Short mmCIF file of C-alpha atoms in Angstrom, two decimals:
data_model
loop_
_atom_site.label_atom_id
_atom_site.label_comp_id
_atom_site.label_asym_id
_atom_site.label_seq_id
_atom_site.Cartn_x
_atom_site.Cartn_y
_atom_site.Cartn_z
CA MET Y 43 -16.35 -26.20 -3.93
CA SER Y 44 -16.93 -22.60 -2.81
CA ARG Y 45 -15.86 -19.43 -4.62
CA ASN Y 46 -12.56 -19.20 -2.75
CA GLY Y 47 -11.56 -22.76 -3.53
CA THR Y 48 -12.26 -24.33 -0.13
CA ARG Y 49 -14.26 -27.51 0.35
CA ASN Y 50 -17.78 -27.24 1.82
CA VAL Y 51 -17.61 -29.25 5.08
CA PRO Y 52 -20.00 -29.77 7.94
CA SER Y 53 -19.85 -27.71 11.05
CA GLY Y 54 -17.12 -28.73 13.47
CA ASP Y 55 -14.74 -29.75 10.58
CA ILE Y 56 -11.83 -27.74 9.21
CA ALA Y 57 -12.14 -26.45 5.66
CA THR Y 58 -8.89 -26.78 3.81
CA HIS Y 59 -7.64 -27.35 0.25
CA ASP Y 60 -7.08 -30.96 -0.72
CA GLU Y 61 -3.37 -30.06 -0.67
CA THR Y 62 -1.66 -26.79 0.38
CA PRO Y 63 -0.13 -25.42 -2.79
CA SER Y 64 3.50 -26.52 -2.82
CA PHE Y 65 4.97 -23.30 -4.17
CA TRP Y 66 4.31 -21.09 -1.07
CA VAL Y 67 7.57 -20.14 0.65
CA PHE Y 68 7.29 -21.12 4.33
CA PRO Y 69 10.26 -19.56 6.17
CA GLY Y 70 10.01 -21.63 9.30
CA PRO Y 71 12.89 -21.65 11.87
CA HIS Y 72 14.40 -24.84 10.55
CA ASP Y 73 14.16 -23.96 6.78
CA THR Y 74 17.55 -24.19 5.18
CA GLY Y 75 16.40 -24.46 1.53
CA SER Y 76 17.70 -22.29 -1.26
CA VAL Y 77 14.57 -20.20 -1.50
CA CYS Y 78 14.51 -18.76 1.98
CA ARG Y 79 17.40 -19.52 4.29
CA MET Y 80 16.94 -18.42 7.85
CA GLY Y 81 19.04 -17.92 10.97
CA SER Y 82 21.43 -15.12 10.10
CA GLU Y 83 22.62 -12.75 12.77
CA SER Y 84 20.43 -9.96 11.42
CA GLY Y 85 17.40 -12.13 11.47
CA ALA Y 86 16.90 -11.81 7.66
CA GLY Y 87 16.62 -14.65 5.19
CA ARG Y 88 18.01 -14.85 1.67
CA VAL Y 89 15.85 -15.27 -1.46
CA GLY Y 90 17.28 -16.24 -4.82
CA GLY Y 91 20.88 -16.22 -3.57
CA ASP Y 92 21.87 -12.68 -2.57
CA VAL Y 93 18.53 -10.93 -1.74
CA ARG Y 94 17.86 -10.62 2.04
CA LEU Y 95 14.39 -10.53 3.48
CA ARG Y 96 13.47 -8.60 6.57
CA GLN Y 97 11.67 -10.02 9.49
CA TYR Y 98 8.31 -8.50 8.56
CA GLN Y 99 8.67 -9.74 4.94
CA ARG Y 100 9.37 -13.35 6.26
CA ASP Y 101 6.22 -12.98 8.50
CA ILE Y 102 4.13 -12.21 5.38
CA LEU Y 103 5.49 -15.32 3.66
CA ARG Y 104 4.59 -17.47 6.70
CA ARG Y 105 1.08 -15.98 6.80
CA GLN Y 106 0.62 -16.59 3.01
CA HIS Y 107 1.50 -20.26 3.55
CA GLU Y 108 -1.06 -20.67 6.30
CA ALA Y 109 -3.75 -18.66 4.47
CA ALA Y 110 -3.34 -20.83 1.32
CA ARG Y 111 -4.95 -23.69 3.10
CA ILE Y 112 -8.40 -22.10 2.81
CA ALA Y 113 -8.08 -19.28 0.23
CA ARG Y 114 -7.08 -18.93 -3.36
CA ARG Y 115 -7.10 -15.14 -3.57
CA LEU Y 116 -4.92 -13.19 -1.09
CA LEU Y 117 -4.33 -9.53 -0.71
CA ILE Y 118 -0.93 -8.39 0.67
CA VAL Y 119 -0.78 -4.90 2.12
CA LEU Y 120 2.52 -3.12 2.77
CA ALA Y 121 3.27 0.61 2.75
CA THR Y 122 5.21 1.92 -0.19
CA GLY Y 123 8.95 1.36 0.25
CA LEU Y 124 8.63 -1.72 2.42
CA GLY Y 125 9.63 -4.25 -0.29
CA LYS Y 126 6.31 -5.85 -1.68
CA THR Y 127 8.35 -6.76 -4.84
CA GLU Y 128 10.92 -8.80 -2.82
CA VAL Y 129 8.06 -10.79 -1.16
CA MET Y 130 6.55 -11.37 -4.57
CA LEU Y 131 9.84 -12.61 -6.07
CA ALA Y 132 10.43 -14.97 -3.15
CA ASN Y 133 7.16 -16.79 -4.04
CA ILE Y 134 7.80 -16.59 -7.78
CA SER Y 135 11.30 -18.06 -7.38
CA SER Y 136 9.78 -20.93 -5.31
CA ALA Y 137 6.95 -21.43 -7.67
CA VAL Y 138 9.15 -21.69 -10.75
CA SER Y 139 11.51 -24.14 -9.06
CA LYS Y 140 8.49 -26.39 -8.40
CA GLY Y 141 7.06 -26.40 -11.88
CA TYR Y 142 4.61 -23.48 -11.65
CA ARG Y 143 4.01 -20.81 -14.22
CA ALA Y 144 3.90 -17.21 -12.79
CA ILE Y 145 2.31 -14.16 -14.25
CA ILE Y 146 2.80 -10.58 -12.94
CA LEU Y 147 -0.10 -8.28 -14.01
CA ALA Y 148 0.48 -4.55 -14.13
CA HIS Y 149 -1.10 -1.45 -15.95
CA ARG Y 150 1.89 0.84 -16.53
CA GLU Y 151 5.32 0.68 -18.19
CA GLU Y 152 7.25 1.33 -15.00
CA LEU Y 153 5.39 -1.47 -13.21
CA LEU Y 154 6.48 -3.83 -15.95
CA SER Y 155 10.09 -2.83 -16.36
CA GLN Y 156 11.03 -2.71 -12.72
CA PRO Y 157 10.07 -6.32 -11.81
CA ALA Y 158 11.53 -7.50 -15.13
CA GLU Y 159 14.84 -5.95 -14.24
CA ARG Y 160 14.81 -7.67 -10.84
CA LEU Y 161 13.97 -11.05 -12.31
CA ALA Y 162 16.86 -10.74 -14.76
CA ALA Y 163 19.15 -9.83 -11.85
CA ARG Y 164 18.17 -13.05 -10.12
CA GLY Y 165 18.60 -15.12 -13.31
CA ILE Y 166 14.90 -16.08 -13.59
CA ASP Y 167 13.79 -16.82 -17.12
CA HIS Y 168 10.98 -14.40 -18.00
CA SER Y 169 9.30 -12.51 -20.86
CA ILE Y 170 7.39 -9.29 -21.14
CA ILE Y 171 3.91 -9.09 -22.78
CA LYS Y 172 3.26 -5.65 -24.04
CA ALA Y 173 2.26 -4.17 -27.33
CA GLY Y 174 5.21 -3.66 -29.58
CA ARG Y 175 7.47 -6.21 -27.87
CA PRO Y 176 8.18 -9.78 -29.02
CA MET Y 177 6.45 -12.39 -26.82
CA ARG Y 178 8.03 -15.63 -25.65
CA LEU Y 179 5.12 -17.45 -24.07
CA ALA Y 180 7.17 -20.52 -23.16
CA ALA Y 181 9.09 -18.58 -20.46
CA PRO Y 182 8.03 -19.75 -16.92
CA VAL Y 183 7.45 -16.13 -15.74
CA GLN Y 184 5.43 -13.50 -17.78
CA VAL Y 185 5.41 -9.83 -16.86
CA ALA Y 186 2.22 -8.76 -18.59
CA SER Y 187 0.47 -5.60 -19.46
CA VAL Y 188 -3.15 -6.10 -18.44
CA GLN Y 189 -4.35 -3.86 -21.28
CA THR Y 190 -2.44 -6.05 -23.84
CA LEU Y 191 -3.99 -9.26 -22.47
CA ALA Y 192 -7.44 -7.68 -22.36
CA ARG Y 193 -7.13 -6.78 -26.06
CA ARG Y 194 -5.71 -10.17 -27.00
CA PRO Y 195 -7.69 -12.73 -24.90
CA GLN Y 196 -6.28 -15.62 -26.96
CA VAL Y 197 -2.90 -14.89 -25.45
CA ALA Y 198 -4.36 -15.05 -21.95
CA GLN Y 199 -5.90 -18.37 -22.81
CA GLN Y 200 -2.53 -19.76 -23.95
CA LEU Y 201 -1.00 -18.80 -20.59
CA ALA Y 202 -3.50 -20.96 -18.59
CA ALA Y 203 -1.81 -23.76 -16.83
CA PRO Y 204 -2.83 -26.38 -14.17
CA LYS Y 205 -0.23 -24.89 -11.86
CA LEU Y 206 -0.52 -21.11 -12.14
CA LEU Y 207 0.41 -18.30 -9.75
CA VAL Y 208 -0.89 -14.75 -10.70
CA TYR Y 209 0.43 -11.55 -9.03
CA VAL Y 210 -1.67 -8.40 -9.39
CA ASP Y 211 0.45 -5.36 -8.75
CA GLU Y 212 -1.27 -2.18 -7.47
CA ALA Y 213 -4.20 -4.41 -6.70
CA HIS Y 214 -6.47 -1.58 -5.62
CA ARG Y 215 -7.19 -1.28 -9.41
CA VAL Y 216 -8.39 -4.82 -9.74
CA ALA Y 217 -12.04 -3.70 -10.15
CA ALA Y 218 -11.22 -2.29 -13.59
CA ALA Y 219 -12.90 -4.07 -16.46
CA SER Y 220 -9.48 -5.01 -17.97
CA TYR Y 221 -8.48 -6.87 -14.80
CA ARG Y 222 -11.78 -8.66 -14.42
CA GLN Y 223 -11.63 -9.87 -18.02
CA VAL Y 224 -8.10 -11.20 -17.82
CA LEU Y 225 -8.43 -12.93 -14.42
CA GLU Y 226 -11.57 -14.67 -15.60
CA ALA Y 227 -9.34 -16.51 -18.12
CA TRP Y 228 -7.61 -18.27 -15.17
CA PRO Y 229 -10.41 -19.34 -12.78
CA GLU Y 230 -8.29 -22.02 -11.06
CA ALA Y 231 -5.19 -19.83 -10.56
CA PHE Y 232 -3.82 -18.76 -7.21
CA VAL Y 233 -4.07 -14.95 -7.27
CA VAL Y 234 -2.10 -12.62 -4.97
CA GLY Y 235 -2.71 -8.92 -5.08
CA GLN Y 236 -0.26 -6.43 -3.53
CA THR Y 237 -0.84 -2.80 -2.72
CA ALA Y 238 -0.14 -0.05 -0.11
CA THR Y 239 -3.81 1.08 -0.30
CA PRO Y 240 -6.19 -1.92 -0.04
CA TYR Y 241 -9.32 -0.28 -1.21
CA ARG Y 242 -10.58 1.31 -4.44
CA LEU Y 243 -9.86 4.91 -5.23
CA ASP Y 244 -13.53 5.68 -4.33
CA GLY Y 245 -13.12 4.12 -0.91
CA GLU Y 246 -14.97 0.85 -1.65
CA GLY Y 247 -13.42 -2.44 -0.38
CA LEU Y 248 -12.05 -5.39 -2.34
CA HIS Y 249 -14.03 -8.22 -0.80
CA ASP Y 250 -15.42 -9.12 -4.27
CA PHE Y 251 -11.91 -9.94 -5.58
CA PHE Y 252 -9.96 -11.34 -2.64
CA ASP Y 253 -10.70 -13.92 0.05
CA GLN Y 254 -8.25 -12.80 2.75
CA ILE Y 255 -6.12 -9.74 3.57
CA ILE Y 256 -2.70 -10.07 4.94
CA GLU Y 257 -1.56 -6.75 6.39
CA GLY Y 258 2.18 -6.28 6.97
CA ILE Y 259 4.07 -4.14 9.44
CA ALA Y 260 2.25 -0.96 10.48
CA PRO Y 261 3.75 2.29 9.06
CA ALA Y 262 4.32 3.60 12.55
CA ASP Y 263 6.44 0.54 13.39
CA ALA Y 264 8.27 0.70 10.10
CA ILE Y 265 9.13 4.32 10.87
CA ALA Y 266 10.28 3.49 14.40
CA GLN Y 267 12.54 0.67 13.06
CA GLY Y 268 14.00 2.88 10.31
CA TRP Y 269 12.48 1.07 7.38
CA LEU Y 270 10.51 4.20 6.31
CA VAL Y 271 11.19 7.95 6.65
CA GLU Y 272 8.39 10.05 8.09
CA PRO Y 273 8.29 13.39 6.31
CA ARG Y 274 8.02 16.72 8.15
CA VAL Y 275 4.69 18.04 6.98
CA TYR Y 276 3.81 21.72 6.39
CA ALA Y 277 0.22 22.26 5.44
CA ALA Y 278 -2.34 25.03 4.81
CA ARG Y 279 -5.98 24.94 5.67
CA GLU Y 280 -8.07 23.20 3.05
CA PRO Y 281 -8.60 25.37 0.06
CA ASP Y 282 -12.16 26.46 -0.64
CA LEU Y 283 -13.66 23.77 -2.76
CA THR Y 284 -17.29 24.79 -2.35
CA GLY Y 285 -19.19 23.99 -5.44
CA VAL Y 286 -16.41 21.89 -6.98
CA ARG Y 287 -18.19 18.75 -8.35
CA LYS Y 288 -17.00 15.21 -8.03
CA ARG Y 289 -16.80 12.64 -10.80
CA GLY Y 290 -16.35 9.06 -9.89
CA GLY Y 291 -15.54 10.03 -6.25
CA GLU Y 292 -12.83 12.50 -7.24
CA TYR Y 293 -12.86 16.30 -7.64
CA ALA Y 294 -13.35 17.46 -11.32
CA ALA Y 295 -9.87 18.51 -12.57
CA SER Y 296 -11.22 21.32 -14.72
CA GLU Y 297 -12.85 22.98 -11.70
CA LEU Y 298 -9.90 22.25 -9.37
CA GLU Y 299 -7.46 23.96 -11.68
CA GLU Y 300 -9.21 27.34 -11.28
CA ARG Y 301 -9.32 27.10 -7.48
CA MET Y 302 -5.63 26.11 -7.20
CA ALA Y 303 -4.22 28.52 -9.81
CA VAL Y 304 -4.35 31.38 -7.21
CA LEU Y 305 -1.83 29.55 -5.08
CA THR Y 306 0.67 28.84 -7.87
CA GLY Y 307 2.68 32.04 -6.95
CA GLU Y 308 3.03 30.83 -3.32
CA ILE Y 309 4.61 27.50 -4.24
CA VAL Y 310 8.15 28.60 -5.20
CA PRO Y 311 8.89 30.98 -2.28
CA THR Y 312 7.45 28.34 0.13
CA TRP Y 313 9.64 25.72 -1.38
CA ARG Y 314 12.73 27.95 -1.18
CA ARG Y 315 12.09 28.66 2.50
CA LEU Y 316 11.33 25.10 3.67
CA ALA Y 317 12.84 22.73 1.05
CA GLY Y 318 15.10 24.74 -1.13
CA GLY Y 319 17.83 22.63 -2.85
CA LEU Y 320 16.09 19.27 -2.18
CA ALA Y 321 15.17 16.93 -4.98
CA THR Y 322 11.43 17.43 -5.30
CA VAL Y 323 8.40 16.05 -6.97
CA CYS Y 324 5.23 18.13 -7.42
CA PHE Y 325 1.72 16.83 -8.01
CA ALA Y 326 -0.46 19.14 -9.94
CA VAL Y 327 -4.15 19.32 -11.00
CA SER Y 328 -3.74 19.45 -14.76
CA ARG Y 329 -1.14 19.80 -17.50
CA ARG Y 330 -1.69 23.55 -17.73
CA HIS Y 331 -1.39 23.83 -13.96
CA SER Y 332 1.79 21.68 -13.88
CA ARG Y 333 3.44 23.71 -16.64
CA ALA Y 334 2.57 27.00 -14.92
CA ILE Y 335 4.32 25.69 -11.74
CA VAL Y 336 7.45 24.71 -13.76
CA GLU Y 337 7.45 28.12 -15.29
CA GLU Y 338 7.48 29.74 -11.85
CA PHE Y 339 10.36 27.61 -10.82
CA THR Y 340 12.28 28.24 -13.97
CA ARG Y 341 11.73 32.01 -13.62
CA ALA Y 342 13.24 31.75 -10.20
CA GLY Y 343 16.30 30.05 -11.56
CA VAL Y 344 15.41 26.54 -10.37
CA ALA Y 345 15.96 23.60 -12.78
CA ALA Y 346 12.49 22.06 -13.28
CA ALA Y 347 10.53 19.96 -15.86
CA HIS Y 348 7.02 18.82 -16.45
CA ILE Y 349 5.90 15.19 -17.41
CA ASP Y 350 2.54 13.49 -17.68
CA GLY Y 351 0.92 10.33 -19.07
CA GLU Y 352 1.18 11.66 -22.58
CA THR Y 353 4.84 12.63 -22.43
CA ASP Y 354 6.93 10.33 -24.77
CA ALA Y 355 8.26 7.45 -22.80
CA GLY Y 356 11.90 8.20 -23.70
CA GLU Y 357 11.50 11.85 -22.65
CA ARG Y 358 9.75 10.85 -19.50
CA ARG Y 359 12.61 8.49 -18.57
CA ALA Y 360 15.20 11.11 -19.45
CA VAL Y 361 13.54 13.65 -17.09
CA LEU Y 362 13.44 11.17 -14.21
CA VAL Y 363 17.07 10.20 -14.80
CA ARG Y 364 18.02 13.89 -14.55
CA LEU Y 365 16.16 14.22 -11.30
CA ALA Y 366 17.86 11.05 -9.82
CA CYS Y 367 21.25 12.46 -10.85
CA GLY Y 368 20.72 15.93 -9.49
CA GLU Y 369 20.52 17.73 -12.80
CA LEU Y 370 16.93 18.78 -12.09
CA GLN Y 371 15.76 19.90 -8.69
CA VAL Y 372 11.92 19.82 -9.33
CA VAL Y 373 9.75 17.57 -11.53
CA SER Y 374 6.06 18.39 -11.77
CA ASN Y 375 3.62 15.77 -12.93
CA VAL Y 376 -0.06 15.00 -13.50
CA ASP Y 377 -1.35 11.54 -12.46
CA LEU Y 378 1.87 9.82 -13.36
CA LEU Y 379 4.21 9.33 -10.41
CA THR Y 380 1.66 8.05 -7.96
CA GLU Y 381 2.48 4.40 -8.53
CA GLY Y 382 5.48 2.25 -9.38
CA TRP Y 383 8.02 4.90 -9.38
CA ASP Y 384 11.18 4.26 -7.53
CA GLY Y 385 13.67 7.05 -8.10
CA GLN Y 386 16.73 4.95 -7.48
CA SER Y 387 15.96 2.72 -10.41
CA TYR Y 388 16.60 5.77 -12.70
CA ALA Y 389 20.11 6.49 -11.32
CA ARG Y 390 22.98 6.41 -13.92
CA PRO Y 391 25.81 3.92 -13.27
CA GLY Y 392 28.77 5.61 -11.72
CA VAL Y 393 26.79 8.80 -10.91
CA PRO Y 394 25.80 9.47 -7.26
CA TYR Y 395 22.10 9.03 -6.73
CA VAL Y 396 20.20 12.01 -5.38
CA PRO Y 397 17.27 10.73 -3.37
CA LEU Y 398 13.91 12.44 -3.43
CA GLN Y 399 13.54 14.49 -0.29
CA ALA Y 400 10.64 16.87 -0.92
CA MET Y 401 7.10 16.72 -2.26
CA ILE Y 402 4.65 19.45 -3.19
CA ALA Y 403 1.02 18.67 -3.06
CA ALA Y 404 -0.63 21.29 -5.25
CA ARG Y 405 -3.52 19.05 -6.12
CA PRO Y 406 -6.43 18.40 -3.63
CA THR Y 407 -7.82 14.85 -3.84
CA ALA Y 408 -10.98 13.28 -2.32
CA SER Y 409 -9.35 9.92 -2.54
CA MET Y 410 -7.50 8.70 0.45
CA GLY Y 411 -5.79 5.97 -1.54
CA LEU Y 412 -4.40 8.42 -4.11
CA TRP Y 413 -3.11 10.69 -1.32
CA PHE Y 414 -1.19 7.91 0.35
CA GLN Y 415 0.19 6.70 -3.02
CA MET Y 416 1.56 10.28 -3.38
CA VAL Y 417 3.06 10.31 0.06
CA GLY Y 418 4.58 7.01 -0.50
CA ARG Y 419 7.00 8.46 -3.10
CA LEU Y 420 8.73 10.34 -0.26
CA THR Y 421 8.99 7.70 2.45
CA ARG Y 422 11.75 5.44 1.20
CA PRO Y 423 14.73 5.24 3.49
CA GLY Y 424 18.32 6.46 2.56
CA LYS Y 425 17.89 10.22 2.90
CA GLY Y 426 18.71 12.62 5.63
CA ARG Y 427 15.29 14.22 5.84
CA ALA Y 428 12.02 14.48 3.93
CA VAL Y 429 9.66 17.50 3.65
CA LEU Y 430 6.10 17.52 2.47
CA LEU Y 431 4.60 20.86 1.51
CA ASP Y 432 0.82 20.40 1.40
CA HIS Y 433 -0.80 23.36 -0.31
CA ALA Y 434 -3.96 21.33 -1.09
CA GLY Y 435 -5.15 20.45 2.45
CA ASN Y 436 -4.82 16.73 1.92
CA THR Y 437 -3.11 15.99 5.22
CA ARG Y 438 -5.96 17.68 7.04
CA ARG Y 439 -8.42 15.80 4.82
CA HIS Y 440 -6.86 12.29 5.03
CA GLY Y 441 -4.38 12.25 7.88
CA PHE Y 442 -0.79 11.07 8.52
CA LEU Y 443 0.95 8.07 6.98
CA ARG Y 444 1.50 6.56 10.54
CA THR Y 445 -2.28 6.22 11.00
CA HIS Y 446 -2.83 4.48 7.65
CA HIS Y 447 -3.24 1.01 8.94
CA GLY Y 448 -5.79 -1.56 10.27
CA PHE Y 449 -7.70 -2.52 7.03
CA SER Y 450 -10.45 -4.92 6.12
CA LEU Y 451 -11.60 -6.17 2.73
CA ASP Y 452 -14.88 -4.32 3.41
CA GLY Y 453 -13.23 -0.91 2.86
CA GLU Y 454 -12.63 -0.11 6.52
CA MET Y 455 -9.63 1.48 8.31
CA GLY Y 456 -9.57 1.21 12.02
CA GLY Y 457 -13.03 -0.23 11.97
CA VAL Y 458 -14.50 2.80 10.21
CA SER Y 459 -15.73 2.94 6.61
CA ILE Y 460 -13.28 4.81 4.40
CA LYS Y 461 -15.94 5.92 1.96
CA GLY Y 462 -17.66 9.02 3.27
CA LYS Y 463 -17.36 8.33 7.02
CA TRP Y 464 -13.66 8.38 8.01
CA ARG Y 465 -12.39 11.76 9.14
CA PRO Y 466 -9.04 12.78 10.61
CA THR Y 467 -9.15 14.15 14.16
CA PRO Y 468 -9.09 17.94 14.73
CA LEU Y 469 -5.69 19.46 15.40
CA ARG Y 470 -4.38 21.90 18.10
CA ARG Y 471 -2.08 24.78 17.16
CA CYS Y 472 0.76 26.12 19.35
CA ALA Y 473 0.39 29.78 20.16
CA VAL Y 474 4.16 30.21 20.20
CA CYS Y 475 5.69 28.34 17.30
CA ALA Y 476 2.64 27.55 15.13
CA ALA Y 477 3.33 23.82 15.10
CA VAL Y 478 0.08 21.77 14.95
CA TRP Y 479 -0.69 18.67 17.03
CA PRO Y 480 -3.44 16.09 17.49
CA PRO Y 481 -6.00 16.80 20.11
CA THR Y 482 -4.46 14.32 22.52
CA ALA Y 483 -1.33 16.43 22.96
CA GLU Y 484 -1.18 18.52 26.13
CA ARG Y 485 1.70 20.79 25.31
CA CYS Y 486 3.87 21.65 22.37
CA GLU Y 487 7.56 20.56 22.28
CA CYS Y 488 8.62 24.16 22.51
CA GLY Y 489 6.70 24.50 25.75
CA GLY Y 490 3.98 26.64 24.29
CA GLU Y 491 0.29 26.34 25.18
CA LEU Y 492 -2.01 24.53 22.71
CA GLY Y 493 -5.33 26.07 21.76
CA GLN Y 494 -8.65 24.14 21.36
CA PRO Y 495 -9.05 21.86 18.45
CA ARG Y 496 -9.60 23.93 15.34
CA GLU Y 497 -9.13 24.17 11.60
CA VAL Y 498 -5.48 24.43 10.60
CA GLY Y 499 -3.71 27.08 8.67
CA LYS Y 500 -3.30 30.75 7.94
CA ARG Y 501 -4.82 32.83 5.20
CA GLY Y 502 -3.46 32.67 1.77
CA GLY Y 503 -0.83 29.99 0.81
CA GLU Y 504 1.37 30.15 3.91
CA LEU Y 505 1.96 26.79 5.59
CA ASP Y 506 2.04 25.59 9.18
CA LEU Y 507 4.09 22.71 10.49
CA LEU Y 508 2.09 19.66 11.31
CA GLU Y 509 3.42 17.10 13.87
CA PRO Y 510 1.78 13.66 14.29
CA GLN Y 511 1.79 12.36 17.83
CA GLU Y 512 0.00 9.19 19.02
CA ALA Y 513 -2.26 9.32 22.02
CA THR Y 514 -0.86 7.97 25.29
CA ARG Y 515 -3.34 5.14 25.14
CA ARG Y 516 -3.75 4.20 21.58
CA LYS Y 517 -6.71 2.13 20.56
CA ALA Y 518 -5.90 -1.30 19.15
CA THR Y 519 -6.34 -1.57 15.41
CA PRO Y 520 -8.59 -4.28 13.88
CA ALA Y 521 -5.42 -6.15 12.82
CA GLU Y 522 -4.06 -6.12 16.38
CA LYS Y 523 -7.39 -7.29 17.66
CA ALA Y 524 -7.58 -10.09 15.12
CA ALA Y 525 -4.01 -11.21 16.15
CA GLU Y 526 -5.12 -11.31 19.81
CA TYR Y 527 -8.19 -13.34 18.92
CA ARG Y 528 -5.99 -15.83 17.00
CA ARG Y 529 -3.75 -16.08 20.10
CA LEU Y 530 -6.71 -16.82 22.31
CA LEU Y 531 -8.02 -19.46 19.97
CA GLY Y 532 -4.65 -21.13 20.13
CA VAL Y 533 -4.81 -21.20 23.93
CA ALA Y 534 -8.32 -22.56 23.71
CA LYS Y 535 -7.25 -25.34 21.44
CA ALA Y 536 -4.24 -26.27 23.59
CA ARG Y 537 -6.45 -26.54 26.74
CA SER Y 538 -9.45 -28.12 24.90
CA TYR Y 539 -11.61 -25.13 25.91
CA LYS Y 540 -14.82 -24.13 24.04
CA LEU Y 541 -14.91 -21.40 21.51
CA GLY Y 542 -16.82 -19.14 23.93
CA TRP Y 543 -13.79 -18.97 26.23
CA ALA Y 544 -11.82 -16.99 23.66
CA ASP Y 545 -14.83 -14.69 23.18
CA ILE Y 546 -15.04 -13.99 26.91
CA GLN Y 547 -11.34 -13.31 27.29
CA PHE Y 548 -11.48 -10.94 24.29
CA GLN Y 549 -14.41 -9.09 25.87
CA ILE Y 550 -12.50 -8.76 29.21
CA LYS Y 551 -9.48 -7.23 27.41
CA TYR Y 552 -11.19 -4.81 25.06
CA GLY Y 553 -14.58 -4.12 26.59
CA HIS Y 554 -16.59 -5.54 23.83
CA PHE Y 555 -16.85 -8.81 21.81
CA MET Y 556 -15.15 -9.38 18.53
CA GLN Y 557 -17.13 -7.79 15.67
CA PRO Y 558 -19.03 -10.60 13.89
CA LYS Y 559 -17.58 -10.07 10.47
CA ALA Y 560 -14.04 -9.75 11.82
CA LYS Y 561 -14.54 -12.89 14.03
CA ARG Y 562 -15.85 -14.94 11.06
CA ARG Y 563 -12.79 -13.70 8.98
CA VAL Y 564 -10.33 -14.96 11.62
CA LEU Y 565 -12.19 -18.32 11.97
CA ASP Y 566 -12.23 -18.78 8.25
CA GLU Y 567 -8.56 -17.87 8.01
CA LEU Y 568 -7.79 -20.60 10.58
CA GLY Y 569 -10.17 -23.03 9.01
CA VAL Y 570 -12.42 -23.22 12.05
CA ARG Y 571 -15.98 -24.45 11.38
CA ALA Y 572 -16.80 -25.34 15.04
CA ARG Y 573 -20.09 -24.21 16.64
CA PRO Y 574 -19.72 -21.89 19.67
CA GLY Y 575 -20.30 -24.82 22.08
CA THR Y 576 -17.74 -27.05 20.46
CA ALA Y 577 -14.47 -27.74 22.28
CA LEU Y 578 -11.41 -26.92 20.26
CA ARG Y 579 -9.81 -30.31 20.51
CA GLU Y 580 -7.72 -32.23 17.98
CA GLY Y 581 -10.86 -34.17 17.10
CA ALA Y 582 -12.53 -30.91 16.00
CA GLY Y 583 -9.79 -30.21 13.48
CA ARG Y 584 -6.38 -28.51 13.36
CA LEU Y 585 -6.40 -24.82 14.08
CA PHE Y 586 -2.90 -24.01 12.78
#
């Protein structure tokens, strides 16, 4: 048996589990079961009675079912706001109904309470494992603090079961020692990670922890279909970070604070001009920096508050409730609201919810993952507009949300290594309105001429408008190329062609052969162990 739970078989055979795990929801066109009923007018299925699944969520469930034939550890990728939790609950509902135990692992209070509330709403028996709370280990679903289980390994051992499904929320953190220790207690479990940023904060990949990656709808498509809101971005040039040291791949906060303090006075007037009156979250460098920003807002007559990881949990919740209800206009935080925060879950019953519509980035980050976790707080639908005020140069450093797609388990995006090699393209600035465009744009929307690609921004803290625009001929992403290669393999199988036919057709379309690692990943996903000269006939095994 290999590390990912597949059988070692000779070349030409298909590697599969002895039995595809029965709990996987497979929303096929004829599925009329209670877990995922299909065929409604909107094209959505229902999970657990009243929860509807969108088409792209159903697609993930289908791909999970197929991948489970050859892999025990899957990584699900969906941008923030696209409903990773609903996909998770669909599988957990099915697992529990078929005798499985399910465990949700998370590292923060908000990531424990939100799925617990949704489980309760669906009537699914569950318990929370966290220091200071009573445990009920007999419950079929456990929502568990990874820190608590790491400190109490005997509890993790008690949760082991022959039929066990483990979900790792915010799975880009799985390399932490606490996660490693806890997961080692369940070597035979099926493990599913879910995240919007499928790489570690330092840019390294997650191939040591997962066998296959299942990437959902691209952010650009989700924006086009109305599932996400694309914020209007105003950004300055990158602040001068010369000499600022990095620790663990990130800028040292103590040195950043000094560099960013000079821009604190620019934040409030910029907010008034571009986002005044909108519910806003601000990401600051340090507690002192965050409190200084709040003082500037308060002095200007704007209701604002500061929270961080050391703020009392009750006070923290009270602040977020006040923001959701419109009593506060600005909340500034430090390393707190980057994950697991859904503002609507803090709305008071009977009080109109005020959606988050603006974000202030006052903290530069070297981590692409951290940046897109921040941006994700602003992209949930249900708001008229969204405004991102980037005083830290992060958009220039890491790019736009719509380009954040096409990942591999090796820490690549768009076929390029995220760690140290990926760079956003230069931008062109309009001479008339100061809007900034990618280099592929020929003319600004206002009709103005675009200058040569250059660094963005004006002196001081004044911001320019940045507008993403895709090239006329966009390059296919690795995920799109992989999907095309799967299609070609299906044609080859149907016609009893050899494997090399799919390779040649791929080369004709894209001008190059499939990258070896990407090709092997697709073949492994489909369970193909055929040599290049082997015809893909029924006798060679089942492709799909």
